[in-house]
Coordinates of C-alpha atoms in Angstrom, one line a residue:
X1 CA 13.2 -9.0 -31.8
X2 CA 12.3 -10.0 -28.2
X3 CA 12.3 -13.2 -27.3
X4 CA 8.9 -13.6 -26.6
X5 CA 8.2 -12.0 -29.8
X6 CA 11.0 -14.5 -31.3
X7 CA 8.6 -17.1 -30.0
X8 CA 5.7 -16.0 -31.0
X9 CA 7.1 -15.9 -34.9
X10 CA 8.4 -19.8 -34.5
X11 CA 5.2 -21.1 -32.6
X12 CA 3.2 -21.7 -36.1
X13 CA 6.0 -24.0 -37.5
X14 CA 6.1 -26.4 -34.3
X15 CA 5.0 -29.4 -33.1
X16 CA 2.0 -29.3 -31.0
X17 CA 1.7 -31.0 -28.3
X18 CA -0.2 -30.8 -24.8
X19 CA 0.4 -28.8 -21.2
X20 CA 1.6 -31.6 -19.3
X21 CA 4.2 -32.3 -21.6
X22 CA 5.5 -28.5 -21.7
X23 CA 6.0 -28.6 -17.9
X24 CA 7.3 -31.9 -17.8
X25 CA 10.1 -30.4 -20.7
X26 CA 10.8 -27.3 -17.5
X27 CA 11.0 -29.2 -14.6
X28 CA 12.8 -32.3 -15.8
X29 CA 15.4 -29.9 -17.6
X30 CA 19.2 -30.0 -16.7
X31 CA 20.3 -26.6 -15.8
X32 CA 21.1 -24.5 -19.3
X33 CA 22.9 -21.8 -20.2
X34 CA 19.2 -20.2 -21.6
X35 CA 18.2 -20.3 -17.3
X36 CA 21.9 -18.9 -16.9
X37 CA 21.4 -15.8 -18.7
X38 CA 17.5 -15.3 -17.1
X39 CA 18.7 -15.7 -13.7
X40 CA 21.4 -13.9 -13.8
X41 CA 19.1 -10.6 -15.8
X42 CA 16.8 -11.4 -12.5
X43 CA 19.3 -10.9 -10.5
X44 CA 20.5 -7.7 -11.7
X45 CA 17.0 -6.0 -11.3
X46 CA 17.2 -7.5 -7.8
X47 CA 20.3 -6.2 -7.2
X48 CA 19.0 -2.9 -8.1
X49 CA 16.1 -3.0 -6.2
X50 CA 18.1 -3.6 -3.2
X51 CA 20.6 -0.9 -4.4
X52 CA 17.9 1.8 -4.0
X53 CA 15.7 0.9 -1.2
X54 CA 19.6 0.6 1.5
X55 CA 21.0 3.9 -0.1
X56 CA 18.4 5.8 2.8
X57 CA 21.2 4.8 5.8
X58 CA 24.3 6.3 3.4
X59 CA 22.1 9.3 2.2
X60 CA 20.9 10.4 5.5
X61 CA 23.2 12.8 6.9
X62 CA 23.3 14.3 4.0
X63 CA 19.5 15.4 3.1
X64 CA 19.1 16.9 6.9
X65 CA 21.6 19.6 6.5
X66 CA 21.2 20.0 2.5
X67 CA 17.2 20.9 3.9
X68 CA 17.3 21.5 7.3
X69 CA 15.6 18.6 8.6
X70 CA 14.6 17.1 12.0
X71 CA 14.6 14.6 13.8
X72 CA 11.3 14.0 13.4
X73 CA 11.0 15.6 9.5
X74 CA 14.2 12.6 8.8
X75 CA 12.7 9.8 10.1
X76 CA 9.4 10.2 8.3
X77 CA 12.0 10.2 4.9
X78 CA 13.6 6.3 6.3
X79 CA 10.3 5.2 6.0
X80 CA 9.0 6.3 3.4
X81 CA 10.1 3.9 1.1
X82 CA 8.7 1.3 3.1
X83 CA 5.9 2.9 3.0
X84 CA 5.5 2.6 -1.1
X85 CA 7.4 -0.7 -0.8
X86 CA 4.5 -1.8 0.4
X87 CA 1.8 -0.1 -1.5
X88 CA 3.6 -1.8 -4.1
X89 CA 3.2 -5.3 -3.0
X90 CA -0.5 -5.1 -2.8
X91 CA -0.7 -3.7 -6.1
X92 CA 1.9 -6.0 -8.3
X93 CA -0.1 -9.6 -7.5
X94 CA -3.0 -8.5 -9.4
X95 CA -0.6 -7.5 -13.2
X96 CA 1.5 -10.8 -12.5
X97 CA -1.9 -12.4 -12.2
X98 CA -4.2 -10.7 -15.4
X99 CA -1.5 -9.2 -17.7
X100 CA 2.2 -11.2 -16.9
X101 CA 4.9 -11.8 -15.1
X102 CA 7.1 -9.7 -17.1
X103 CA 5.0 -6.9 -18.4
X104 CA 4.6 -6.9 -14.0
X105 CA 8.3 -7.4 -13.8
X106 CA 9.0 -4.5 -16.2
X107 CA 6.1 -2.4 -14.6
X108 CA 8.7 -2.3 -11.6
X109 CA 11.7 -1.8 -12.9
X110 CA 10.5 1.0 -15.1
X111 CA 8.9 2.9 -12.1
X112 CA 11.9 2.9 -9.3
X113 CA 14.4 3.4 -12.3
X114 CA 12.3 6.8 -13.5
X115 CA 11.4 7.7 -10.0
X116 CA 15.5 7.4 -8.9
X117 CA 16.2 10.5 -11.4
X118 CA 13.6 12.1 -10.8
X119 CA 14.5 11.9 -7.0
X120 CA 18.5 13.7 -7.8
X121 CA 16.8 16.5 -9.1
X122 CA 14.2 16.7 -5.5
X123 CA 14.6 20.2 -4.7
X124 CA 12.5 20.8 -1.6
X125 CA 11.9 18.0 1.9
X126 CA 8.1 17.5 -0.1
X127 CA 9.4 16.7 -2.9
X128 CA 11.9 14.2 -1.9
X129 CA 9.4 12.2 0.2
X130 CA 6.9 11.8 -2.1
X131 CA 9.2 10.6 -5.2
X132 CA 10.5 8.3 -2.4
X133 CA 7.0 6.9 -1.5
X134 CA 6.8 6.5 -5.7
X135 CA 9.7 5.1 -5.7
X136 CA 8.6 2.6 -3.3
X137 CA 6.1 0.9 -5.0
X138 CA 8.6 -0.2 -7.9
X139 CA 10.8 -2.0 -5.1
X140 CA 7.8 -2.8 -3.8
X141 CA 7.2 -4.8 -6.5
X142 CA 10.3 -6.2 -8.0
X143 CA 11.4 -8.3 -5.4
X144 CA 8.0 -11.2 -5.4
X145 CA 7.9 -10.8 -8.7
X146 CA 11.6 -12.6 -8.9
X147 CA 10.8 -15.4 -6.4
X148 CA 6.9 -16.2 -8.7
X149 CA 9.2 -15.5 -12.2
X150 CA 12.5 -17.9 -10.9
X151 CA 9.7 -20.7 -9.5
X152 CA 7.4 -20.7 -12.3
X153 CA 11.3 -21.1 -14.4
X154 CA 13.8 -23.3 -13.2
X155 CA 13.8 -26.9 -13.4
X156 CA 12.2 -29.0 -9.8
X157 CA 15.2 -30.2 -8.2
X158 CA 17.3 -27.0 -8.6
X159 CA 14.3 -24.5 -7.2
X160 CA 15.1 -24.1 -3.7
X161 CA 18.4 -23.2 -3.7
X162 CA 17.7 -20.9 -6.7
X163 CA 15.2 -19.3 -5.3
X164 CA 16.6 -18.5 -2.4
X165 CA 19.9 -18.1 -3.5
X166 CA 18.5 -15.1 -5.4
X167 CA 18.2 -12.7 -2.8
X168 CA 22.0 -12.8 -1.8
X169 CA 21.8 -9.8 -4.7
X170 CA 19.6 -7.2 -2.9
X171 CA 21.0 -8.1 0.7
X172 CA 24.8 -7.8 -0.6
X173 CA 23.4 -4.2 -2.4
X174 CA 23.7 -2.5 1.2
X175 CA 27.9 -3.6 0.6
X176 CA 27.8 -2.1 -3.3
X177 CA 25.7 0.7 -1.8
X178 CA 28.4 1.4 0.9
X179 CA 31.4 1.4 -1.9
X180 CA 29.3 3.4 -4.2
X181 CA 29.2 6.0 -1.1
X182 CA 32.5 6.6 -0.4
X183 CA 33.8 7.1 -3.7
X184 CA 31.3 9.3 -4.7
X185 CA 29.4 10.9 -2.1
X186 CA 32.7 12.9 -1.5
X187 CA 32.2 14.5 -4.3
X188 CA 29.2 14.5 -5.9
X189 CA 27.0 14.7 -3.3
X190 CA 24.4 12.5 -2.2
X191 CA 22.3 12.7 -5.0
X192 CA 24.6 10.8 -7.2
X193 CA 23.3 8.3 -5.2
X194 CA 19.6 7.3 -6.5
X195 CA 21.1 8.9 -10.2
X196 CA 23.2 5.6 -10.2
X197 CA 20.0 4.0 -9.1
X198 CA 18.1 5.3 -11.9
X199 CA 20.7 4.7 -14.6
X200 CA 21.7 0.4 -13.6
X201 CA 18.1 0.5 -13.4
X202 CA 17.2 1.4 -17.2
X203 CA 19.7 -0.8 -18.0
X204 CA 18.6 -3.9 -16.4
X205 CA 15.3 -2.6 -17.8
X206 CA 16.3 -3.0 -21.2
X207 CA 18.4 -6.9 -20.5
X208 CA 14.6 -7.3 -19.4
X209 CA 12.6 -6.6 -22.4
X210 CA 15.4 -8.3 -24.7
X211 CA 16.0 -11.7 -22.3
X212 CA 13.4 -12.5 -20.5
X213 CA 10.9 -14.4 -21.9
X214 CA 6.6 -14.6 -20.5
X215 CA 6.0 -17.4 -18.0
X216 CA 5.5 -20.3 -19.7
X217 CA 2.5 -21.4 -16.5
X218 CA 1.0 -18.2 -17.0
X219 CA 1.2 -18.3 -21.3
X220 CA -1.0 -21.8 -19.9
X221 CA -3.3 -20.4 -17.7
X222 CA -4.8 -18.1 -20.5
X223 CA -4.1 -20.7 -24.2
X224 CA -1.6 -18.7 -25.4
X225 CA -0.3 -22.9 -25.6
X226 CA 2.2 -22.2 -28.8
X227 CA 3.8 -19.1 -27.3
X228 CA 4.2 -20.9 -24.2
X229 CA 5.9 -24.2 -26.1
X230 CA 8.2 -22.0 -27.8
X231 CA 9.5 -20.9 -24.6
X232 CA 9.8 -24.2 -23.1
X233 CA 11.6 -25.2 -26.5
X234 CA 14.0 -22.6 -26.7
X235 CA 14.7 -23.2 -22.9
X236 CA 14.9 -26.4 -21.7
X237 CA 17.1 -29.6 -22.0
X238 CA 14.3 -31.9 -22.0
X239 CA 12.1 -30.8 -25.3
X240 CA 8.8 -31.3 -25.2
X241 CA 8.4 -33.5 -28.8
X242 CA 10.2 -36.3 -25.8
X243 CA 8.2 -36.2 -22.9
X244 CA 6.1 -39.0 -21.6
X245 CA 3.6 -37.9 -19.1
X246 CA 1.6 -40.1 -16.2
X247 CA -2.3 -39.8 -15.7
X248 CA -1.7 -38.4 -13.0
X249 CA 0.0 -35.7 -13.1
X250 CA -2.2 -34.4 -16.0
X251 CA -5.5 -34.9 -14.0
X252 CA -2.9 -33.0 -11.0
X253 CA -2.3 -29.8 -14.3
X254 CA -5.7 -29.9 -15.3
X255 CA -7.0 -29.4 -11.4
X256 CA -4.9 -26.3 -11.1
X257 CA -6.0 -25.3 -14.1
X258 CA -9.5 -25.5 -13.9
X259 CA -9.5 -23.3 -10.8
X260 CA -9.0 -20.1 -11.3
X261 CA -9.9 -17.4 -8.4
X262 CA -8.0 -15.4 -6.6
X263 CA -9.5 -15.8 -3.0
X264 CA -8.1 -19.4 -3.5
X265 CA -5.1 -18.4 -1.0
X266 CA -7.4 -18.6 1.8
X267 CA -9.4 -21.1 0.8
X268 CA -9.5 -25.3 2.3
X269 CA -6.2 -25.9 3.8
X270 CA -4.4 -22.8 2.0
X271 CA -6.0 -20.5 4.4
X272 CA -4.1 -21.8 7.7
X273 CA -0.5 -22.3 4.7
X274 CA -0.9 -18.0 3.6
X275 CA -1.4 -17.3 7.3
X276 CA 1.3 -18.9 8.5
X277 CA 3.6 -18.0 5.7
X278 CA 2.1 -13.5 6.7
X279 CA 3.4 -14.4 10.6
X280 CA 6.8 -16.2 9.0
X281 CA 6.8 -12.3 6.7
X282 CA 6.4 -10.1 9.7
X283 CA 8.4 -11.6 12.0
X284 CA 10.8 -11.9 9.3
X285 CA 10.4 -8.2 8.9
X286 CA 10.8 -6.5 11.9
X287 CA 14.4 -8.5 12.1
X288 CA 15.4 -7.3 8.4
X289 CA 14.6 -4.0 9.1
X290 CA 14.3 -2.8 12.3
X291 CA 17.9 -4.3 12.5
X292 CA 19.0 -2.3 9.5
X293 CA 17.4 0.9 10.9
X294 CA 18.4 0.8 14.0
X295 CA 22.1 -1.2 14.4
X296 CA 24.6 1.5 13.4
X297 CA 23.4 3.8 16.4
X298 CA 23.1 1.1 19.3
X299 CA 26.9 0.9 17.9
X300 CA 27.5 4.5 18.3
X301 CA 25.4 5.0 21.4
X302 CA 28.3 2.2 22.1
X303 CA 31.2 4.8 22.2
X304 CA 32.4 3.0 18.9
X305 CA 33.0 5.6 16.2
X306 CA 31.0 6.6 13.2
X307 CA 33.0 4.8 10.7
X308 CA 33.5 2.1 12.8
X309 CA 29.9 1.4 12.2
X310 CA 29.7 1.0 9.1
X311 CA 31.8 -1.1 8.9
X312 CA 31.4 -3.3 11.9
X313 CA 27.1 -3.0 9.6
X314 CA 28.4 -3.6 6.5
X315 CA 30.3 -6.9 7.7
X316 CA 27.5 -8.2 9.5
X317 CA 24.3 -6.9 6.3
X318 CA 27.6 -9.0 3.9
X319 CA 27.1 -12.5 6.5
X320 CA 23.0 -11.9 6.3
X321 CA 23.5 -12.1 2.7
X322 CA 25.4 -15.2 2.9
X323 CA 22.8 -17.3 4.9
X324 CA 20.5 -16.6 1.4
X325 CA 23.1 -18.8 -0.1
X326 CA 23.3 -21.6 2.1
X327 CA 20.0 -21.6 3.3
X328 CA 19.2 -22.3 -0.1
X329 CA 21.9 -24.9 -0.4
X330 CA 20.1 -26.7 2.2
X331 CA 16.5 -26.5 1.2
X332 CA 16.8 -29.3 -1.8
X333 CA 18.5 -31.5 1.0
X334 CA 16.9 -30.8 4.2
X335 CA 13.5 -29.2 3.6
X336 CA 11.6 -26.7 4.1
X337 CA 10.5 -27.7 7.0
X338 CA 13.5 -28.3 9.0
X339 CA 15.1 -25.3 7.2
X340 CA 13.1 -22.2 8.2
X341 CA 13.0 -23.8 11.3
X342 CA 16.0 -24.7 12.5
X343 CA 18.0 -20.7 10.7
X344 CA 14.6 -19.5 12.6
X345 CA 15.8 -21.6 16.1
X346 CA 19.3 -21.0 15.9
X347 CA 18.7 -17.1 15.2
X348 CA 16.8 -16.2 18.1
X349 CA 19.2 -17.9 20.5
X350 CA 22.0 -15.8 18.8
X351 CA 20.3 -12.4 19.3
X352 CA 19.0 -13.3 23.0
X353 CA 22.8 -13.8 23.6
X354 CA 23.8 -10.6 21.2
X355 CA 21.4 -8.8 23.9
X356 CA 24.6 -10.0 26.5
X357 CA 27.7 -9.1 24.9
X358 CA 29.6 -6.0 25.6
X359 CA 33.4 -6.3 24.1
X360 CA 34.0 -5.4 20.5
X361 CA 35.0 -8.5 19.3
X362 CA 32.0 -10.2 20.6
X363 CA 29.3 -7.4 19.1
X364 CA 30.7 -8.4 15.4
X365 CA 30.9 -12.4 15.8
X366 CA 27.7 -13.1 17.1
X367 CA 26.0 -10.1 15.3
X368 CA 27.4 -11.4 12.3
X369 CA 25.6 -15.2 13.0
X370 CA 22.6 -13.7 14.0
X371 CA 22.2 -11.4 11.5
X372 CA 23.1 -14.6 9.3
X373 CA 20.8 -17.4 10.7
X374 CA 17.9 -14.4 10.3
X375 CA 18.6 -13.5 7.3
X376 CA 18.9 -17.6 5.6
X377 CA 15.6 -18.4 7.3
X378 CA 13.6 -15.0 5.9
X379 CA 15.5 -13.6 3.0
X380 CA 15.8 -16.2 0.1
X381 CA 14.5 -19.8 2.0
X382 CA 10.8 -17.8 3.5
X383 CA 10.6 -16.4 -0.1
X384 CA 11.4 -19.3 -1.9
X385 CA 8.5 -21.8 0.3
X386 CA 5.8 -18.5 -0.2
X387 CA 5.7 -18.9 -4.4
X388 CA 6.4 -21.8 -4.5
X389 CA 3.3 -23.6 -2.3
X390 CA 0.1 -20.9 -4.4
X391 CA -0.9 -21.9 -7.3
X392 CA -0.4 -19.7 -11.1
X393 CA -3.3 -18.0 -11.3
X394 CA -2.7 -16.6 -7.7
X395 CA 0.8 -17.3 -7.3
X396 CA 1.8 -12.8 -7.7
X397 CA -0.9 -12.1 -5.2
X398 CA -0.2 -14.3 -3.1
X399 CA 4.0 -14.1 -3.0
X400 CA 2.9 -10.4 -2.9
X401 CA 0.6 -10.0 -0.8
X402 CA 2.9 -12.1 1.4
X403 CA 5.9 -9.9 0.9
X404 CA 3.6 -7.3 1.7
X405 CA 3.7 -8.4 6.0
X406 CA 7.5 -8.4 5.8
X407 CA 6.7 -4.8 4.2
X408 CA 3.9 -3.4 7.7
X409 CA 7.1 -5.8 10.1
X410 CA 9.2 -3.1 8.3
X411 CA 7.3 -0.3 9.6
X412 CA 6.3 -1.4 12.7
X413 CA 9.8 -2.5 13.7
X414 CA 11.7 0.3 13.7
X415 CA 8.6 2.9 15.5
X416 CA 8.8 0.1 18.2
X417 CA 12.1 -1.1 19.0
X418 CA 12.8 2.8 18.9
X419 CA 11.1 3.4 21.9
X420 CA 12.8 -0.2 23.2
X421 CA 15.8 1.8 22.2
X422 CA 14.8 4.8 25.4
X423 CA 14.9 2.9 28.0
X424 CA 16.9 2.1 30.6
X425 CA 17.6 -1.1 29.4
X426 CA 17.8 -0.9 25.5
X427 CA 20.0 -2.9 24.7
X428 CA 19.5 -5.8 26.2
X429 CA 15.3 -4.8 25.4
X430 CA 16.1 -4.3 21.5
X431 CA 17.1 -7.4 20.8
X432 CA 15.3 -9.5 23.4
X433 CA 12.5 -8.5 21.5
X434 CA 13.9 -9.5 17.5
X435 CA 14.8 -12.7 19.2
X436 CA 11.3 -13.4 21.3
X437 CA 9.8 -12.6 17.0
X438 CA 12.4 -15.0 15.2
X439 CA 11.9 -18.2 18.1
X440 CA 7.7 -18.1 16.9
X441 CA 8.7 -17.9 13.2
X442 CA 10.4 -21.1 14.7
X443 CA 7.5 -22.4 16.4
X444 CA 5.7 -21.4 13.1
X445 CA 7.7 -23.0 10.5
X446 CA 7.8 -26.9 12.5
X447 CA 4.0 -26.6 13.1
X448 CA 2.6 -24.4 10.0
X449 CA 4.9 -25.3 7.0
X450 CA 4.3 -27.7 4.5
X451 CA 6.9 -29.1 3.0
X452 CA 7.1 -28.7 -0.6
X453 CA 10.5 -30.1 -1.1
X454 CA 10.9 -32.6 -4.3
X455 CA 7.4 -31.3 -5.7
X456 CA 6.1 -30.1 -8.5
X457 CA 4.4 -26.5 -9.3
X458 CA 1.6 -28.5 -9.9
X459 CA 1.8 -31.3 -7.4
X460 CA 1.9 -28.9 -4.8
X461 CA -1.5 -27.0 -6.0
X462 CA -3.3 -30.1 -6.4
X463 CA -2.1 -31.3 -2.9
X464 CA -3.2 -28.1 -1.3
X465 CA -6.7 -27.6 -3.0
X466 CA -7.9 -31.5 -2.1

C-alpha cells in the first residue's frame, strides 16, 4: 500500500489537530530519515529528467548519420525538446494546484519515461522530432514540480539548501549521460540512450507512487485535514499535537488559505516579484542552454579535438553542478537577495573574462568558474526563491510559469548566439552577450528580490498579499 493510502487508513484513530499545528510541525521538524527518503526519491526523478534532456548532444552525430539529416534538420531536432519543455512548464502548474503535487509528479515522469522508450523505436526523422516534443512536455513538467514539492515539505531552516542542492542531480546528469554514451553507444547505437532513460524513469515512477506522500499544504487547501495530519505525524520529528502556535501565525495561515485565485501571482506586491523572477529565469536560461548548445562547437572551431572538447565540456558542466550545491548552502546563511546578486554578478564578470582568454588551460579554468557561478545563480538558488515566494494555491503555477521563461531563453539563445558566432568577433561577442544578460540578472536580483530567508511559506505569502 502506498504511503498516501496508509495515511487515509490510519487517519480516523488520530487525535484532532488544526492546520496551524500541522504546518508548525512541518516547519519546525528536524531533518529526519523520512525527509531523506523523500529527498532521495525526488533527486532520482530529477536525475532521470536531466539525463533525458542532456543526451541530445551525445546522440546527435549518430542520429544525423542514421536519417541523413541536413544541418537545419539537426537544429530542429536539437530544439524540439525545449519546445516540449516550454509547453510542459506552462501546463503542469494547473495540474499541480488542482490535482495535487504527487499526481502531477507521476504524470510528468510517466510521460517522459514512456516517450523515451518510444523514441528508441523511432522509425523516421518526423517521428523522432514529434516524439521528442511530446517527451519534452513531461521533462518540462517534472522540473518545477521538484521545487514546489520540496519547498512544501522541508523544514523551514533547511529549505534553502535542500531545494537548491536538489538541482545538482539535474545538472550532474549530463556527466552520467556522457559515461553511459561512452560505454553503451559504441556497442548498441544511439537508441540505447533513450532506452536507458525510459527504463530508469519507470523505476523512479514506482518509487514516487509508493514512497512520496501528497503535499500537506495542498491537502489543507482542499480541506483534507485528517489526511494531512496523518502525513505530518509520519514525517515530522515534532508531532502536531505537541505544537503550540501563536495567534499571529494562525492569522497568517488563515489569510493565505482565504485567497484561492491562481492569478494572485500578478496582484498587489506579487506583480513586481513575478516579473523580476521571469526576467532572471530568462537570462539564466539563455546562459545555461546557450553555452550547452554551442560550447563544443566553439572549442572545435578553436582547433581543439572533438574528444577533448567533450571532456572540457564535461568538466565545465560538473563545475556548474557544484555551483548549485554551494549557492544552496549560502542561501540560508546570507539570504536570497545577496546570494543571487553575487552569483549573477561574478558570473557576468567571468563571462567577459572568458571572452578574452586564448590558452587551453585558461579556457577551461575560467569557463568552469563562469559556469559554476552562472548555474549557481540561475539554477538551484533561483528556483528555491521562486518556489517559496507564492501561496500554496498558486505555487505550482507560479513556479512552473517562471520555469517556462527559462525554457524560452533556451529556445531563443541558441538561435541568437548562433548568429553571433557567424560574425568575425564570434568568440568575444558570444560570451559578452551572455555576460551582459547575467549582469542584468544581478541588477534585478539586487533591486527586485524579496528576502525570504528565515520565514515560513505562510509568512512570505501573508507579507506579499498585504
